[in-house]
Amino acid sequence: MEKLKWALRHYPIAWLTGLLILLACGVTIIMTNSHSLTITANVVNVRSGPGLSYETKRQIVQGTKINVIGHDNDWYKIRLSDDQTGWVASWLIHNTEVGTTTNKVAKVNKSSVPVYEYARTSSDKLGTVSDARNVTVVYQQGSWSQILYKNTVGWIHQGLSLTDQAPTTKSNQTPKTVTTQLSGVKLRKKASTSSAAMQTLKKGTTLTYIKTVKKEWYQVKTKNGQTGYVASWVVSLMGAQDVTTTSATKLSEATIVLDAGHGGNDSGAISGKNTYEKTYTLETVKQIAKDLRKQGARVILTRDTDKYVSLAARPALSNKDKADAFISIHFDSSKTADSLSGVTTYYYNSQKDMKLAKAINTQLKGLPLANKGVQYGDFQVLRQNHRPAVLLECGYINDSNDYKHIKQAAYRREIASKVTTALENYFK
Ligand SMILES: [Zn+2]
């Protein structure tokens, strides 16, 4: 680290060159003068701190000039032309939460449609777009569309007709390249972690992308012409906006992010026996993970110990890892003990989440607790999730009958087996 700081101080140009390489995924930057860079990707999130758990302050779009004024690990502190500062991730540009699939062009079909900062009418108004204007839609969520607007992005509510117009492709592309994100990445003979390694690659090694196989492996070619496979989760792919993530058709092909509610100093609800929700959510998630892994799924946990994880970091992980399903586990509690009971499946965006919610709830009906059905829930872990996501309240921890089950490992095994069956059906 010290060496790196020294190098930054003494070789700013070398550092910028490194930055160019690091910013490989989807973003190409052009140096205009010493420290000023121009973003050429569609949209990049600017966060309030150097990490995914920090909130997105704003988003910047193609053509925006930024000045890099510092760094912290893989994050760059930047100053925007309007003197605002923020942080951008160097490595995950192709994983930004804003859809990186091809943008659509839409025509505004009402006069003076307001553009909001966030997808709610109570947020700040950035301005209006007028009738018949074409806008580029970067993301859609229910009846809200996120559009490119001035030098940022904004949200409009309805008021759009999607046209059949060809998408605004920036008709690049130079051959796609894959860059290793860690040192020790193995170039393998076959697309499997059990296949023999032909080479161990250093961090920052650039390879030519050939194709994606088995959903999460890239066939690549090295500089000296050797062909092999690297795991997609340890590399970044440049020009990734051109690669559409096909949804898994089998549980064994799927990436499942499991989210144990609460943790650390956030203990969640408390039972009549002074035990905590956070303990049972973690135990349940571990059991589900075990069952899903047996079926070959790639399972990622937002926490696997009793530690605090911010609410924002949970959906961010789901978005970053392109989860095929995100499941958050909780236990309810009511104001008065022993007044409410049962299991609820929550969704936020019916388009994206309903199929998953129904598949899971159908199975949860077999649990020994009352089933309260599928319901809408405005939870941050669902709201900020761009992947199919649900939140399960697996019983009331302060209801003595529900709690009799909740405290039992047998109940958690039942939940796990039902969630696994549900996912098997969901991916069929
Ligand atoms: Zn909870």
JSON list of C-alpha atoms and ligand atoms in Angstrom, two decimals, residues 262 277 330-331 393, ligand 1:
[
{"chain": "A", "resi": 262, "resn": "HIS", "atom": "CA", "xyz": [-30.26, -7.82, 10.67]},
{"chain": "A", "resi": 277, "resn": "GLU", "atom": "CA", "xyz": [-34.37, -12.42, 15.18]},
{"chain": "A", "resi": 330, "resn": "HIS", "atom": "CA", "xyz": [-36.84, -12.27, 8.50]},
{"chain": "A", "resi": 331, "resn": "PHE", "atom": "CA", "xyz": [-39.10, -13.06, 11.42]},
{"chain": "A", "resi": 393, "resn": "GLU", "atom": "CA", "xyz": [-41.25, -13.18, 7.17]},
{"chain": "B", "resi": 1, "resn": "ZN", "atom": "ZN", "xyz": [-36.54, -8.33, 10.41]}
]
